[in-house]
PDB file of C-alpha atoms in Angstrom:
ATOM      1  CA  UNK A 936      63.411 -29.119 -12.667  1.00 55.00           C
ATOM      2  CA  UNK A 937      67.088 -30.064 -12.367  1.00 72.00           C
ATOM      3  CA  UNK A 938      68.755 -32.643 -14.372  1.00 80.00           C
ATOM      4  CA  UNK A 939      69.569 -34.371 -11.085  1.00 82.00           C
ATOM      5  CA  UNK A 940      66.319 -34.279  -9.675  1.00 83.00           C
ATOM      6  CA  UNK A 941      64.818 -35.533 -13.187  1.00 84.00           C
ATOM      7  CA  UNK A 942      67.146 -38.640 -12.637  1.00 83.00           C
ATOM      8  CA  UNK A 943      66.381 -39.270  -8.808  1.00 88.00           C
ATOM      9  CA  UNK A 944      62.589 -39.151  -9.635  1.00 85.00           C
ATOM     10  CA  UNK A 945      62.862 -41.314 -12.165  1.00 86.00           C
ATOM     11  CA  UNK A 946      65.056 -43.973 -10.041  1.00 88.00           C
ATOM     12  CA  UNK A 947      62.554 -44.211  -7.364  1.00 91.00           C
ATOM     13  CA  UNK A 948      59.806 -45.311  -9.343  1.00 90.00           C
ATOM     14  CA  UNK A 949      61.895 -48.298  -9.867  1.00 91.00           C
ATOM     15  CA  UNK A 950      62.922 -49.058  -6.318  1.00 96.00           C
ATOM     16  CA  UNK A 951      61.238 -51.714  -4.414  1.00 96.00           C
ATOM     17  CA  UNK A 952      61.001 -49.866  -1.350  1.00 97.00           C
ATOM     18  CA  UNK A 953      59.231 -47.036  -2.836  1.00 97.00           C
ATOM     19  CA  UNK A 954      55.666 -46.747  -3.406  1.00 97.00           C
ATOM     20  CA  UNK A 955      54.243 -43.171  -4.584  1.00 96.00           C
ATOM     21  CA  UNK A 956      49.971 -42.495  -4.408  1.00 97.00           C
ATOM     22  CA  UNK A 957      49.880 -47.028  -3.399  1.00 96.00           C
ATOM     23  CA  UNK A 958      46.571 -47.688  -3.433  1.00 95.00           C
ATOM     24  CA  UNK A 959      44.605 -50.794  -1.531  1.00 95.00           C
ATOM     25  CA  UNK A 960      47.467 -51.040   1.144  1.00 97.00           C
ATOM     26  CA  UNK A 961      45.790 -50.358   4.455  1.00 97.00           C
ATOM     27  CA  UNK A 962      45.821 -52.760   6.746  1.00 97.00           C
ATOM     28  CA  UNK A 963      48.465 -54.869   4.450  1.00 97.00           C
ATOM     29  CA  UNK A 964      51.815 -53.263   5.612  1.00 97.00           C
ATOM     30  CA  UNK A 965      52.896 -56.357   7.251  1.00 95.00           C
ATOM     31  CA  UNK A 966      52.265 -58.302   4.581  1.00 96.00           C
ATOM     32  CA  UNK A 967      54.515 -56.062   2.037  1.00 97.00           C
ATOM     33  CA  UNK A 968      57.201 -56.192   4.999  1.00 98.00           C
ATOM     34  CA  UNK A 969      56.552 -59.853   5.357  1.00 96.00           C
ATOM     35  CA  UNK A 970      56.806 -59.885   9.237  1.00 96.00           C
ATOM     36  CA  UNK A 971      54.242 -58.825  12.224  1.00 96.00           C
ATOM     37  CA  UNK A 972      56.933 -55.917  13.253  1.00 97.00           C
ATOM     38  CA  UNK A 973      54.999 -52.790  14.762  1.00 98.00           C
ATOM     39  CA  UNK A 974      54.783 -49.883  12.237  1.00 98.00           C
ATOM     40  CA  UNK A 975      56.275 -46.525  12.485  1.00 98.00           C
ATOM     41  CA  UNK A 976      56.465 -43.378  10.496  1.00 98.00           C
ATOM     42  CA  UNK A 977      58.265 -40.664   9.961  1.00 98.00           C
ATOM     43  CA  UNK A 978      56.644 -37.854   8.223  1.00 98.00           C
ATOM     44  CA  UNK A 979      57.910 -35.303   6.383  1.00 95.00           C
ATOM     45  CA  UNK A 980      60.911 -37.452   6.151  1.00 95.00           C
ATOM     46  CA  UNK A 981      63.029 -35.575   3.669  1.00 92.00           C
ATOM     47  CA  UNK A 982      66.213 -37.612   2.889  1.00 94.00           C
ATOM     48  CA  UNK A 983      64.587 -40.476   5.538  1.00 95.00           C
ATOM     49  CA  UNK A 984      67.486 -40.303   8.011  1.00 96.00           C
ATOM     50  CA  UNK A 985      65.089 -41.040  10.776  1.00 97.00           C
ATOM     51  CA  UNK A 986      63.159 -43.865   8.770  1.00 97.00           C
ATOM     52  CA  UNK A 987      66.708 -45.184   7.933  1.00 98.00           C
ATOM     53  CA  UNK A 988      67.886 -44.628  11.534  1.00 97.00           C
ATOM     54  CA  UNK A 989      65.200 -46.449  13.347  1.00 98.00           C
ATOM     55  CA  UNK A 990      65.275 -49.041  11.037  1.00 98.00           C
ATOM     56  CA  UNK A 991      68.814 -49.716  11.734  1.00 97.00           C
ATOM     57  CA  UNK A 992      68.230 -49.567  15.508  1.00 97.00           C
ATOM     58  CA  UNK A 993      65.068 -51.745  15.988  1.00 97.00           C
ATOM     59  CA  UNK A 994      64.888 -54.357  13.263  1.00 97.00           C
ATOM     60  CA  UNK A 995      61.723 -55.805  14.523  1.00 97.00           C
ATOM     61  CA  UNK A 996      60.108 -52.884  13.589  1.00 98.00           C
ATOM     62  CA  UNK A 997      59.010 -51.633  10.491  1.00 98.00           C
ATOM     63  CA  UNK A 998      59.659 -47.997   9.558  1.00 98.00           C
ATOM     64  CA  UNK A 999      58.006 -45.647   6.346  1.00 98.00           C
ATOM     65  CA  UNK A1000      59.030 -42.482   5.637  1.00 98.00           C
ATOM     66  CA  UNK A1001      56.261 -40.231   3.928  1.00 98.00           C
ATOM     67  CA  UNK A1002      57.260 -37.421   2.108  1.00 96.00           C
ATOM     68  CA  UNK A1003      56.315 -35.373  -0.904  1.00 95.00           C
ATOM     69  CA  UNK A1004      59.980 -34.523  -2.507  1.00 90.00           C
ATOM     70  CA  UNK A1005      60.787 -37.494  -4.507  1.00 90.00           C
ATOM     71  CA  UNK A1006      64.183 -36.238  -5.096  1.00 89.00           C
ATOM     72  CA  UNK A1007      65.037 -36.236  -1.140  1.00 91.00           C
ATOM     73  CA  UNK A1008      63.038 -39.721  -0.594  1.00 95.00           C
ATOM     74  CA  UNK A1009      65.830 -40.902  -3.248  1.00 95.00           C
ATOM     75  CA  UNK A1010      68.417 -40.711  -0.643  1.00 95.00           C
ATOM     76  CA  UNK A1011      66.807 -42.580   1.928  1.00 96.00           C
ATOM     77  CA  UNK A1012      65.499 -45.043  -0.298  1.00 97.00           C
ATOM     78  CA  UNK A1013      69.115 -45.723  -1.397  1.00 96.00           C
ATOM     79  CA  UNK A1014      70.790 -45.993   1.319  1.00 97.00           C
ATOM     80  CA  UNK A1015      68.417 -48.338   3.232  1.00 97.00           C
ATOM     81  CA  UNK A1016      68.841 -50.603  -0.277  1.00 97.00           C
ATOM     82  CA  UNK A1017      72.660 -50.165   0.052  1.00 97.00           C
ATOM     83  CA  UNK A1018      72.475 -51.268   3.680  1.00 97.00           C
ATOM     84  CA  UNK A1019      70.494 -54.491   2.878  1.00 97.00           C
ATOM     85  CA  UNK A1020      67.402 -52.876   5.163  1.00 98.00           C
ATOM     86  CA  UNK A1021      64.332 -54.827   4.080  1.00 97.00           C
ATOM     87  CA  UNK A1022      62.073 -53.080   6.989  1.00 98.00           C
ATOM     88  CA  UNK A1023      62.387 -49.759   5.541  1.00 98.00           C
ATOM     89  CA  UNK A1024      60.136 -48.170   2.788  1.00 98.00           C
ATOM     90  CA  UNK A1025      59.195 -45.116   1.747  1.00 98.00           C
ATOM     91  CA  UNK A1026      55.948 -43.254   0.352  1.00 98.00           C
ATOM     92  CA  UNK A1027      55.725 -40.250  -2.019  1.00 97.00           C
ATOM     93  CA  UNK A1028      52.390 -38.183  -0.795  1.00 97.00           C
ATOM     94  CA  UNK A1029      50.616 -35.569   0.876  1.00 97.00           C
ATOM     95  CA  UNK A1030      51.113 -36.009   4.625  1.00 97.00           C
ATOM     96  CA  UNK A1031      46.904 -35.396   4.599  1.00 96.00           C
ATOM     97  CA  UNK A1032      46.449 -38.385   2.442  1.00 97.00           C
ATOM     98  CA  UNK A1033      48.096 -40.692   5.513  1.00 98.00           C
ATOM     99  CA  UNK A1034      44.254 -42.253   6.326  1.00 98.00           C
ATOM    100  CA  UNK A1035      44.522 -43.661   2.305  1.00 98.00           C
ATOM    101  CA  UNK A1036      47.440 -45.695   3.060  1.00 98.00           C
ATOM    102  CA  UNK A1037      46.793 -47.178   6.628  1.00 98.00           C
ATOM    103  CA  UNK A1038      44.183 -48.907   8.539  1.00 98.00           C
ATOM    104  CA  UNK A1039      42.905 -47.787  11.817  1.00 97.00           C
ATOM    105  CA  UNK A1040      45.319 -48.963  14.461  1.00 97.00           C
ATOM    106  CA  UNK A1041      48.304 -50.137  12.092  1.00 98.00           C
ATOM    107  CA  UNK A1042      50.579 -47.505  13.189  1.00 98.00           C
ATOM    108  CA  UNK A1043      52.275 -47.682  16.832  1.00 98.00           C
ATOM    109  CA  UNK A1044      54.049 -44.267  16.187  1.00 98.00           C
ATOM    110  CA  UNK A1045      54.874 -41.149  14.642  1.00 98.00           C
ATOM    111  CA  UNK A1046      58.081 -39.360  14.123  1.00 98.00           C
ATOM    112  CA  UNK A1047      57.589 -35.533  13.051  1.00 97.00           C
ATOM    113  CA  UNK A1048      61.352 -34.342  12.166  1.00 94.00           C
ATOM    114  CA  UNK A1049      61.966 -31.102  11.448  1.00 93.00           C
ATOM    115  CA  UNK A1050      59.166 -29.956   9.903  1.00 93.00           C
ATOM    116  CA  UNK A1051      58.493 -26.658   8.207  1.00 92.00           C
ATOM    117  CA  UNK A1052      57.333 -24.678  11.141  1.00 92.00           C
ATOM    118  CA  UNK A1053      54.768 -22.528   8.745  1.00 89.00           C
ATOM    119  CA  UNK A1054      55.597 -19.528  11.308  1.00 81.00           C
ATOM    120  CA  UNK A1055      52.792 -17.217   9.430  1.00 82.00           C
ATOM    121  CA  UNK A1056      50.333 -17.255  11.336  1.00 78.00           C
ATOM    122  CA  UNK A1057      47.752 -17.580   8.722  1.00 82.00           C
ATOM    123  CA  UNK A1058      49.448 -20.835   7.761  1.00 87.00           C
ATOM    124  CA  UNK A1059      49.320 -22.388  11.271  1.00 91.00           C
ATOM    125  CA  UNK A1060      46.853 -25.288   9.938  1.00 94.00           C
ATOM    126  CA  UNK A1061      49.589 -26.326   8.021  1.00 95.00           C
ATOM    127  CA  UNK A1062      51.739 -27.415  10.937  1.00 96.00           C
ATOM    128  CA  UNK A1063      52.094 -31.025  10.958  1.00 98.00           C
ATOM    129  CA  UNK A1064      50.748 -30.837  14.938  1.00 98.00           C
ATOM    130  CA  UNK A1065      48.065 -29.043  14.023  1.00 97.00           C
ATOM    131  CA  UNK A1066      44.550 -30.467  15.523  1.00 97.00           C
ATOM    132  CA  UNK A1067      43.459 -31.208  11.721  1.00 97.00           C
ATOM    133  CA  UNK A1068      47.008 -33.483  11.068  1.00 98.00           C
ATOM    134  CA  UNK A1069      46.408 -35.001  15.043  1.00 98.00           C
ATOM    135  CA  UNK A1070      42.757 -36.400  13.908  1.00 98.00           C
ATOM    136  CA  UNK A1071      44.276 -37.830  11.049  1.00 98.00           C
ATOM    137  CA  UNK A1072      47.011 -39.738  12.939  1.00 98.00           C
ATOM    138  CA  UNK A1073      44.507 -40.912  15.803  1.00 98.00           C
ATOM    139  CA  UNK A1074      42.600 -42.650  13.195  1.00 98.00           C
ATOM    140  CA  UNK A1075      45.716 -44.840  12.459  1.00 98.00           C
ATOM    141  CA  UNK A1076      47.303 -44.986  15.745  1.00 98.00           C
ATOM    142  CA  UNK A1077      47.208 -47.773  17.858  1.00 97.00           C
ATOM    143  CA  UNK A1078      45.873 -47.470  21.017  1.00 95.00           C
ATOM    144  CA  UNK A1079      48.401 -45.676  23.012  1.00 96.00           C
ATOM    145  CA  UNK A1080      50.372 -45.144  20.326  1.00 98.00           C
ATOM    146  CA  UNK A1081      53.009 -42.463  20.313  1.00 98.00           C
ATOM    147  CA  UNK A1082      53.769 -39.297  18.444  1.00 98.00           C
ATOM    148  CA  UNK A1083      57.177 -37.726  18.442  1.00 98.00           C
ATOM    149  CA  UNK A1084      58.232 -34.021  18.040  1.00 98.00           C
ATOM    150  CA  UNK A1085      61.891 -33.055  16.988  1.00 96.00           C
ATOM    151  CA  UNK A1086      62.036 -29.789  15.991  1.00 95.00           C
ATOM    152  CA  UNK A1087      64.390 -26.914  16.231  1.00 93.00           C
ATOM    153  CA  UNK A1088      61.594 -24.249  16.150  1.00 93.00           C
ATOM    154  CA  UNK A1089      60.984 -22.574  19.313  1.00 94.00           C
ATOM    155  CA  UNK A1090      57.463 -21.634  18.045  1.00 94.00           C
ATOM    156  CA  UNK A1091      56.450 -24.921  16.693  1.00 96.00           C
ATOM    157  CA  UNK A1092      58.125 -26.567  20.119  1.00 97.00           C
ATOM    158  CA  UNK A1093      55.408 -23.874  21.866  1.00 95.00           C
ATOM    159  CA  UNK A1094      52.500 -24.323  19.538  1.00 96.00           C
ATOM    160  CA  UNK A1095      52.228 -28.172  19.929  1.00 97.00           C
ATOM    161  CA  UNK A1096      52.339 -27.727  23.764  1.00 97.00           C
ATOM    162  CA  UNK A1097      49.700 -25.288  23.264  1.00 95.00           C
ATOM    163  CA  UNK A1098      47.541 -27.765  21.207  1.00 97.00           C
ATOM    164  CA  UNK A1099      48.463 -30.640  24.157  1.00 98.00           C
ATOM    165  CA  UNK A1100      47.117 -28.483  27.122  1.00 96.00           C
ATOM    166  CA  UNK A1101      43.880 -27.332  24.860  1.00 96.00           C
ATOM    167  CA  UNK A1102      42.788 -30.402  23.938  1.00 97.00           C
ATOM    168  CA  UNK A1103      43.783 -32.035  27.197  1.00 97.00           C
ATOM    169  CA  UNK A1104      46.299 -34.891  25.777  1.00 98.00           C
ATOM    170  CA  UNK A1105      48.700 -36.956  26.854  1.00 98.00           C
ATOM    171  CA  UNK A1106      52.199 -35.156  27.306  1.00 98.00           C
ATOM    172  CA  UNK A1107      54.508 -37.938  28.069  1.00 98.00           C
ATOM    173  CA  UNK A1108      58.180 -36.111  27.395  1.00 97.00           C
ATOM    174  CA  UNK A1109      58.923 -32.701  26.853  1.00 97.00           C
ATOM    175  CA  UNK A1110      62.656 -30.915  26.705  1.00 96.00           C
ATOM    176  CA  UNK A1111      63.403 -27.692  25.162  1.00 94.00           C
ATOM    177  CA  UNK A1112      67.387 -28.795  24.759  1.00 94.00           C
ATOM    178  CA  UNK A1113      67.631 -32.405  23.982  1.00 93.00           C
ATOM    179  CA  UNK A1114      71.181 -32.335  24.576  1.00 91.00           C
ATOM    180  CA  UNK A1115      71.423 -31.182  27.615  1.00 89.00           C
ATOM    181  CA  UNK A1116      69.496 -33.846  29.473  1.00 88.00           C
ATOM    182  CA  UNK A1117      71.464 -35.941  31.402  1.00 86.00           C
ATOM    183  CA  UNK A1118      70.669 -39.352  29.400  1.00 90.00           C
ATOM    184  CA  UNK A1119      69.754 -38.565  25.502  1.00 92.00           C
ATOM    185  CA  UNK A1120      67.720 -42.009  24.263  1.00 93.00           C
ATOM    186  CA  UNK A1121      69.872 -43.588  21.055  1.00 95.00           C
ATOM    187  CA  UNK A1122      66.394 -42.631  19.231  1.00 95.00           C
ATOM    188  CA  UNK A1123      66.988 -38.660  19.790  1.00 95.00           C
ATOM    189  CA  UNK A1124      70.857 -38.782  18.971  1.00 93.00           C
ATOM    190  CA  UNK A1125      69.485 -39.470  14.948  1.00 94.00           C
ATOM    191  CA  UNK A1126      70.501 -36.370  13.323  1.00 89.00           C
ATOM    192  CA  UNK A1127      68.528 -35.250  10.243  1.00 88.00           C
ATOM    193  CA  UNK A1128      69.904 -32.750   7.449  1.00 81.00           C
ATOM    194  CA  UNK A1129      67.739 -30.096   8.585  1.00 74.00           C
ATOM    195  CA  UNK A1130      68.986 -30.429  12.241  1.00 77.00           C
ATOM    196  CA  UNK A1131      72.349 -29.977  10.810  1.00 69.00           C
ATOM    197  CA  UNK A1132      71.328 -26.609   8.924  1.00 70.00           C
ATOM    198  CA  UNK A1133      69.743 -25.023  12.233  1.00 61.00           C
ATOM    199  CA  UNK A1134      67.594 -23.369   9.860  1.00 54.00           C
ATOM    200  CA  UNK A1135      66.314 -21.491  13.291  1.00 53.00           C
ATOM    201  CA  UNK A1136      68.649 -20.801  14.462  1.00 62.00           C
ATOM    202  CA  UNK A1137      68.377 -21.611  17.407  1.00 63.00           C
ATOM    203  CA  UNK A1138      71.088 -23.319  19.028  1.00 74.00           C
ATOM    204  CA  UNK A1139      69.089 -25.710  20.849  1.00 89.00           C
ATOM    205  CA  UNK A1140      66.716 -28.764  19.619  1.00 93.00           C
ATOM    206  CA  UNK A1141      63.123 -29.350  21.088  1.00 95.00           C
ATOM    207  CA  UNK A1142      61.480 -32.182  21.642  1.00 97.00           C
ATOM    208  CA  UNK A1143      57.603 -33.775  22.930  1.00 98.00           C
ATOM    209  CA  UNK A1144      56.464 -36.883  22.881  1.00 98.00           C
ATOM    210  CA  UNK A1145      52.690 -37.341  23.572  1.00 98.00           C
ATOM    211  CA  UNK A1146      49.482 -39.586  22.898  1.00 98.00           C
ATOM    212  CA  UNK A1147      46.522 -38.766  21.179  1.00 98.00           C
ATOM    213  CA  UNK A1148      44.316 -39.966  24.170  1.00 96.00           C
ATOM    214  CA  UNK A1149      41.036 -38.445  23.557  1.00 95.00           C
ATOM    215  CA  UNK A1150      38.886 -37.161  20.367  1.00 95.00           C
ATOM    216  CA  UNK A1151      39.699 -33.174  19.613  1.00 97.00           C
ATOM    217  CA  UNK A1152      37.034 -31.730  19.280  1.00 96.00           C
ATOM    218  CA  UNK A1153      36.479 -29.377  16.139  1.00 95.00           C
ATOM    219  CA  UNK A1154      34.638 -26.669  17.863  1.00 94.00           C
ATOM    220  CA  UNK A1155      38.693 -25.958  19.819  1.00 93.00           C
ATOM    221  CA  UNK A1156      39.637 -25.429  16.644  1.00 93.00           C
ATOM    222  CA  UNK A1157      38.585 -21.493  17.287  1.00 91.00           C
ATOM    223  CA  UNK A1158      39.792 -21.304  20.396  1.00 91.00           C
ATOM    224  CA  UNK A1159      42.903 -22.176  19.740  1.00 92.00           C
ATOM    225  CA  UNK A1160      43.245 -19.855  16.626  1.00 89.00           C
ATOM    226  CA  UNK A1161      42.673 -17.177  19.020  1.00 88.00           C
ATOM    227  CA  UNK A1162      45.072 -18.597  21.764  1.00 86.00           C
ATOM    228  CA  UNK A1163      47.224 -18.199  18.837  1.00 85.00           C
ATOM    229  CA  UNK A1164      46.280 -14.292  17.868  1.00 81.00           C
ATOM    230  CA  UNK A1165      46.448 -13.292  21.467  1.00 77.00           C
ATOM    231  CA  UNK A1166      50.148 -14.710  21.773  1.00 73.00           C
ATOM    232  CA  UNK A1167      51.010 -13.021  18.558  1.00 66.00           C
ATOM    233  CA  UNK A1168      49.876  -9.790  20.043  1.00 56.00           C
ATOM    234  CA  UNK A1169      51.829  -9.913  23.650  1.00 52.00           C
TER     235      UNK A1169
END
C-alpha cells in the first residue's frame, strides 16, 4: 500500500465523522447526528461527493456514505469537516453488512452512484441492485422509502430494470440520458469522480429511481439468472 494511502487510513480513524465496523448503532443514528433529520445513504460512496452533496443541499437531512476504500472515504470525510457539515458521516464496510449498522425503517433512501457494474456475468450477484443487496435495503427502508440509480453503465441501467419488472416493484423515474431531460432535479446535477471518468464510455448517464414495495421472493432468483443468460445469448 502507498505511502499516501497509509496516511489517509490512518487520518480517518481519527475523524469524528468516521466510524469503520461501529457496532450497537442501529436505530441510534439520530442520536449520533443529534437531530430527528431523515437518513440517507449513499453506497459505494467512493470520495462521498454525493453524501457531501446532499448534505449541503438538504441540511435537515442526515446523509452516510458507506464504502470499503478508506483512502477515498478520506476525501469526503474531509471536506464535509472543512465545510463545517455536522450531518454528514461516513462508514468503512462491506455494503452486505448495511443490516449491522441500521434498524429496520431508519433509512428513507438510498443513493447507488456509480457502482462497479460487475459486467461478468458470473459476477452479476455482486451488483449493488441485485435482488440479494434489494432484501437487504428493504429491511432498513422506511416504508416507501426510495432507492436511487446513477450509473453510466448501459448494462447495469438494463439489469436493474430487469430486476424491477421481475419482481414487480415500484419504478417511479427512469431516464437513460439524465441530461437531456428538460428539467434535471439539483439532486442529479451532483457529479461524482467516476461520472467524470466515463469509465463506460458511454456518453450518456442513466438513471431509476424505484421502491422496494413488495418482498422478492428467493425462488426469482433463478429466473432471473436465466433472463440474464438468455440476453447474453441474443
Amino acid at each position: 500500500m502507498g505511502q499516501k494511502k497509509l496516511i489517509r487510513f490512518e487520518a480517518i480513524k481519527h475523524f469524528p465523522n468516521v466510524l469503520e465496523y461501529p457496532q450497537d448503532m442501529q436505530g441510534k443514528w439520530n442520536g449520533f447526528f443529534k437531530n430527528d433529520g431523515a437518513i440517507i445513504l449513499e453506497l459505494a460512496c467512493g470520495k462521498g461527493e454525493y453524501a457531501v452533496g446532499l448534505g449541503k443541499m438538504h441540511p435537515n437531512t442526515n446523509c452516510i456514505g458507506i464504502d470499503i476504500k478508506g483512502n477515498r472515504i478520506w476525501r469526503g470525510a474531509k471536506t464535509a469537516l472543512d465545510n463545517g457539515l455536522n450531518n454528514v458521516a461516513f462508514i468503512r464496510s462491506q455494503i452486505d453488512k448495511v443490516t449491522d449498522y441500521f434498524a429496520p425503517n431508519e433509512v428513507s433512501e438510498i443513493w447507488i452512484t456509480f457502482p462497479d457494474p460487475q459486467l461478468r456475468g458470473s459476477r452479476a450477484k455482486k451488483r449493488l441492485t441485485h435482488p440479494r443487496f434489494l432484501r437487504l435495503y428493504k429491511k432498513i427502508l422506511k416504508e416507501g422509502g426510495l432507492v436511487h440509480l446513477k450509473t453510466d453503465s448501459p448494462d447495469l441501467y438494463q439489469f436493474t430494470l430487469t430486476v424491477i419488472n421481475l419482481f414487480e416493484l415500484e419504478l417511479l423515474e427512469q431516464s437513460d440520458n439524465v441530461y437531456l431531460q428538460e428539467v434535471v432535479k439539483p439532486e442529479l446535477m451532483i457529479k461524482t469522480h467516476y461520472e467524470g471518468l466515463d469509465i463506460a464510455q458511454s456518453n450518456r448517464i442513466h438513471y431509476i429511481c424505484f421502491r422496494i414495495n413488495k418482498e422478492l421472493p428467493v425462488e426469482k432468483d433463478e429466473a432471473l439468472k436465466q433472463l440474464l443468460s438468455e440476453q447474453d445469448t441474443d
